[in-house]
Amino acid sequence: MNLRTRTTHRAATVGLLLAATVLTAPQAVAAGTRTSAEPASSATAKPLGRLGPLTALVIERLLVSDEVAAAKFGTDSPVEDPVREAQVLEQVRAQAEAAGVDADTAVAFFRDQITASKEVQRALFARWTAHPEEAPTTRPDLGVIRVRLDRLTTDLLAELRNTAELRDRPVTCSVQLALAEVSGAVRERLDAPHRRALSTATNSVCRTGGTVSPVPQGTPRS
């Protein structure tokens, strides 16, 4: 059994065990379904493990994508914006160098964040087009959203620096990432599109390419 296979097996095992534990917890089966407009409870929404803080920020950024989608839906603003994306990645490279984070690692990680955000936006556009009654009735300010994204960039870079040693250890990183992903997805009640986007967003967290276990079904976000 090679290293990648062992890593995947261990991560999957941890994910399954964690899912069984978290899904039986009271907070995971609370009545009702949180909507994207409802803030997460700080007491229940923190992913577990040593990569929990990093994963929490990744999930927060994903949920901001809901607001980005609401700001763009029904306008001429496209999901794809290559010029803006290139600017963001250049800024990330400069900030990473100043923060003591490997610039190539940071750029790869934030490219995944951008890709994941676009996955969420496309999924929401498709849902709102098919079900107009679910479409947002207000349009958030993209300028305000970008201030939040800038803050998250700074916080994410700090966590990349703080977890650099762990992320260089393939097996440990994959197990810790599975732990954080599963617990974070269940506690935040992410629906299938958000869970898939979370997997995309964490693809390059571990230096081996981000092998992670699938996030199991939890109580979905609507």
Short mmCIF file of C-alpha atoms in Angstrom, two decimals:
data_model
loop_
_atom_site.label_atom_id
_atom_site.label_comp_id
_atom_site.label_asym_id
_atom_site.label_seq_id
_atom_site.Cartn_x
_atom_site.Cartn_y
_atom_site.Cartn_z
CA MET A 1 0.00 0.00 0.00
CA ASN A 2 1.60 3.30 -1.10
CA LEU A 3 1.64 6.55 0.90
CA ARG A 4 -1.27 8.13 -0.97
CA THR A 5 -3.45 5.06 -0.47
CA ARG A 6 -2.61 4.87 3.23
CA THR A 7 -3.29 8.59 3.60
CA THR A 8 -6.66 8.35 1.88
CA HIS A 9 -7.66 5.30 3.94
CA ARG A 10 -6.77 6.95 7.24
CA ALA A 11 -8.52 10.18 6.31
CA ALA A 12 -11.63 8.31 5.23
CA THR A 13 -11.67 6.31 8.45
CA VAL A 14 -11.40 9.43 10.57
CA GLY A 15 -14.10 11.11 8.49
CA LEU A 16 -16.55 8.25 8.94
CA LEU A 17 -15.93 7.98 12.66
CA LEU A 18 -16.27 11.72 13.11
CA ALA A 19 -19.44 11.85 11.04
CA ALA A 20 -21.05 9.20 13.23
CA THR A 21 -20.10 11.18 16.33
CA VAL A 22 -21.06 14.64 15.14
CA LEU A 23 -24.33 13.62 13.54
CA THR A 24 -25.56 12.28 16.86
CA ALA A 25 -24.68 15.47 18.72
CA PRO A 26 -27.60 17.71 19.72
CA GLN A 27 -26.30 20.71 17.83
CA ALA A 28 -26.06 18.73 14.61
CA VAL A 29 -29.68 17.66 14.69
CA ALA A 30 -31.29 20.84 15.96
CA ALA A 31 -34.70 21.47 14.48
CA GLY A 32 -34.86 23.66 11.42
CA THR A 33 -32.36 24.53 8.72
CA ARG A 34 -30.13 27.58 8.84
CA THR A 35 -30.37 29.81 5.80
CA SER A 36 -27.40 31.58 4.25
CA ALA A 37 -28.48 34.79 5.94
CA GLU A 38 -28.23 33.34 9.42
CA PRO A 39 -24.88 33.77 11.20
CA ALA A 40 -23.13 30.70 12.52
CA SER A 41 -23.02 30.25 16.26
CA SER A 42 -19.48 30.60 17.56
CA ALA A 43 -20.25 27.88 20.09
CA THR A 44 -21.09 25.24 17.51
CA ALA A 45 -19.62 26.22 14.17
CA LYS A 46 -15.89 25.74 14.79
CA PRO A 47 -14.37 22.79 12.90
CA LEU A 48 -12.37 20.35 14.99
CA GLY A 49 -8.68 19.54 14.96
CA ARG A 50 -5.46 21.35 14.29
CA LEU A 51 -6.67 22.55 10.90
CA GLY A 52 -9.97 23.68 12.39
CA PRO A 53 -9.13 27.42 12.45
CA LEU A 54 -7.97 27.35 8.83
CA THR A 55 -11.02 25.38 7.72
CA ALA A 56 -13.35 27.72 9.62
CA LEU A 57 -11.97 30.64 7.62
CA VAL A 58 -12.31 28.69 4.37
CA ILE A 59 -15.97 27.98 5.18
CA GLU A 60 -16.55 31.62 6.13
CA ARG A 61 -15.15 32.69 2.78
CA LEU A 62 -17.40 30.17 1.02
CA LEU A 63 -20.45 31.59 2.77
CA VAL A 64 -19.45 35.08 1.67
CA SER A 65 -19.75 33.66 -1.85
CA ASP A 66 -23.50 33.46 -1.23
CA GLU A 67 -23.50 37.24 -0.81
CA VAL A 68 -21.34 37.70 -3.90
CA ALA A 69 -23.88 35.66 -5.86
CA ALA A 70 -26.75 37.72 -4.46
CA ALA A 71 -24.93 40.92 -5.46
CA LYS A 72 -24.39 39.69 -9.04
CA PHE A 73 -27.61 37.80 -9.74
CA GLY A 74 -29.81 39.59 -12.25
CA THR A 75 -27.04 42.03 -13.22
CA ASP A 76 -24.40 42.18 -15.94
CA SER A 77 -21.68 41.15 -13.45
CA PRO A 78 -20.34 37.74 -14.54
CA VAL A 79 -19.26 34.91 -12.28
CA GLU A 80 -15.99 34.75 -14.23
CA ASP A 81 -13.82 37.84 -13.90
CA PRO A 82 -10.27 36.89 -15.02
CA VAL A 83 -8.90 40.42 -14.63
CA ARG A 84 -10.14 40.74 -11.05
CA GLU A 85 -8.96 37.21 -10.23
CA ALA A 86 -5.46 37.96 -11.53
CA GLN A 87 -5.35 41.12 -9.43
CA VAL A 88 -6.39 39.21 -6.32
CA LEU A 89 -3.72 36.56 -6.85
CA GLU A 90 -1.02 39.18 -7.40
CA GLN A 91 -2.06 40.87 -4.17
CA VAL A 92 -1.96 37.50 -2.41
CA ARG A 93 1.57 36.88 -3.68
CA ALA A 94 2.75 40.22 -2.34
CA GLN A 95 0.99 39.75 1.01
CA ALA A 96 2.32 36.21 1.36
CA GLU A 97 5.90 37.33 0.86
CA ALA A 98 5.43 40.06 3.47
CA ALA A 99 3.80 37.59 5.90
CA GLY A 100 6.50 34.94 5.62
CA VAL A 101 4.32 32.47 3.66
CA ASP A 102 5.61 30.64 0.60
CA ALA A 103 4.18 32.72 -2.24
CA ASP A 104 3.57 29.83 -4.66
CA THR A 105 1.76 27.89 -1.94
CA ALA A 106 -0.40 30.89 -1.11
CA VAL A 107 -1.29 31.56 -4.75
CA ALA A 108 -2.26 27.91 -5.32
CA PHE A 109 -4.39 27.95 -2.17
CA PHE A 110 -6.19 31.18 -3.08
CA ARG A 111 -6.71 30.02 -6.65
CA ASP A 112 -8.66 27.15 -5.08
CA GLN A 113 -10.66 29.65 -3.00
CA ILE A 114 -11.61 31.57 -6.14
CA THR A 115 -12.58 28.39 -7.97
CA ALA A 116 -14.69 27.24 -5.01
CA SER A 117 -16.41 30.61 -4.81
CA LYS A 118 -17.35 30.40 -8.48
CA GLU A 119 -18.75 26.90 -7.94
CA VAL A 120 -21.02 28.26 -5.20
CA GLN A 121 -22.09 31.22 -7.32
CA ARG A 122 -22.96 29.04 -10.30
CA ALA A 123 -24.93 26.63 -8.11
CA LEU A 124 -26.91 29.50 -6.59
CA PHE A 125 -27.54 31.12 -9.98
CA ALA A 126 -28.91 27.81 -11.24
CA ARG A 127 -31.12 27.39 -8.15
CA TRP A 128 -32.48 30.93 -8.27
CA THR A 129 -33.14 30.70 -12.00
CA ALA A 130 -35.06 27.46 -11.56
CA HIS A 131 -36.85 28.70 -8.43
CA PRO A 132 -37.32 32.48 -8.68
CA GLU A 133 -39.19 32.50 -5.38
CA GLU A 134 -35.91 31.59 -3.66
CA ALA A 135 -33.92 34.39 -5.30
CA PRO A 136 -32.59 37.16 -3.04
CA THR A 137 -34.77 40.22 -2.71
CA THR A 138 -31.91 42.56 -1.75
CA ARG A 139 -28.55 43.12 -3.41
CA PRO A 140 -25.50 43.30 -1.09
CA ASP A 141 -22.82 45.90 -1.77
CA LEU A 142 -19.85 44.27 -3.51
CA GLY A 143 -17.58 46.96 -2.09
CA VAL A 144 -18.48 45.97 1.46
CA ILE A 145 -18.09 42.29 0.58
CA ARG A 146 -14.59 42.89 -0.78
CA VAL A 147 -13.55 44.50 2.50
CA ARG A 148 -14.58 41.28 4.25
CA LEU A 149 -12.71 39.20 1.68
CA ASP A 150 -9.58 41.30 2.23
CA ARG A 151 -9.81 40.64 5.97
CA LEU A 152 -10.24 36.93 5.32
CA THR A 153 -7.20 36.94 3.04
CA THR A 154 -5.07 38.32 5.86
CA ASP A 155 -6.46 35.78 8.34
CA LEU A 156 -6.06 32.86 5.92
CA LEU A 157 -2.45 33.78 5.20
CA ALA A 158 -1.77 33.83 8.94
CA GLU A 159 -3.23 30.33 9.28
CA LEU A 160 -1.19 29.09 6.32
CA ARG A 161 1.89 30.32 8.13
CA ASN A 162 0.79 28.80 11.44
CA THR A 163 0.09 25.40 9.89
CA ALA A 164 3.05 25.18 7.51
CA GLU A 165 4.83 22.42 9.42
CA LEU A 166 1.68 20.33 9.78
CA ARG A 167 0.79 20.73 6.11
CA ASP A 168 4.19 19.32 5.17
CA ARG A 169 3.30 16.01 6.88
CA PRO A 170 1.08 14.18 4.37
CA VAL A 171 -0.67 11.60 6.56
CA THR A 172 -1.17 13.86 9.57
CA CYS A 173 -2.35 16.72 7.39
CA SER A 174 -4.87 14.59 5.51
CA VAL A 175 -6.31 13.15 8.73
CA GLN A 176 -6.54 16.57 10.36
CA LEU A 177 -8.11 18.05 7.24
CA ALA A 178 -10.73 15.30 7.11
CA LEU A 179 -11.52 15.95 10.77
CA ALA A 180 -11.91 19.69 10.17
CA GLU A 181 -13.88 19.34 6.93
CA VAL A 182 -16.40 16.85 8.22
CA SER A 183 -17.05 18.64 11.50
CA GLY A 184 -17.19 22.05 9.85
CA ALA A 185 -19.58 20.91 7.12
CA VAL A 186 -21.94 19.22 9.57
CA ARG A 187 -21.89 22.01 12.13
CA GLU A 188 -22.51 24.63 9.42
CA ARG A 189 -25.15 22.39 7.80
CA LEU A 190 -23.62 22.83 4.36
CA ASP A 191 -25.66 21.61 1.43
CA ALA A 192 -24.20 19.50 -1.37
CA PRO A 193 -22.93 22.41 -3.55
CA HIS A 194 -21.21 24.02 -0.56
CA ARG A 195 -19.66 20.71 0.50
CA ARG A 196 -18.29 20.17 -2.99
CA ALA A 197 -16.93 23.72 -2.98
CA LEU A 198 -15.33 23.09 0.42
CA SER A 199 -13.49 20.10 -1.04
CA THR A 200 -12.29 22.30 -3.91
CA ALA A 201 -11.20 25.05 -1.53
CA THR A 202 -9.08 22.67 0.56
CA ASN A 203 -7.56 20.80 -2.37
CA SER A 204 -4.05 22.21 -1.90
CA VAL A 205 -4.00 22.54 1.90
CA CYS A 206 -1.84 19.44 2.30
CA ARG A 207 1.39 19.66 0.35
CA THR A 208 0.75 16.27 -1.30
CA GLY A 209 -2.13 17.72 -3.27
CA GLY A 210 -4.81 17.84 -0.62
CA THR A 211 -6.10 14.26 -0.51
CA VAL A 212 -9.19 14.43 1.63
CA SER A 213 -12.10 12.22 2.49
CA PRO A 214 -15.57 12.98 1.14
CA VAL A 215 -17.69 15.10 3.42
CA PRO A 216 -20.78 13.09 4.44
CA GLN A 217 -24.34 14.24 4.21
CA GLY A 218 -25.36 16.53 7.06
CA THR A 219 -28.38 18.68 7.68
CA PRO A 220 -28.35 20.83 4.50
CA ARG A 221 -28.16 24.58 4.22
CA SER A 222 -30.94 26.01 2.12
#
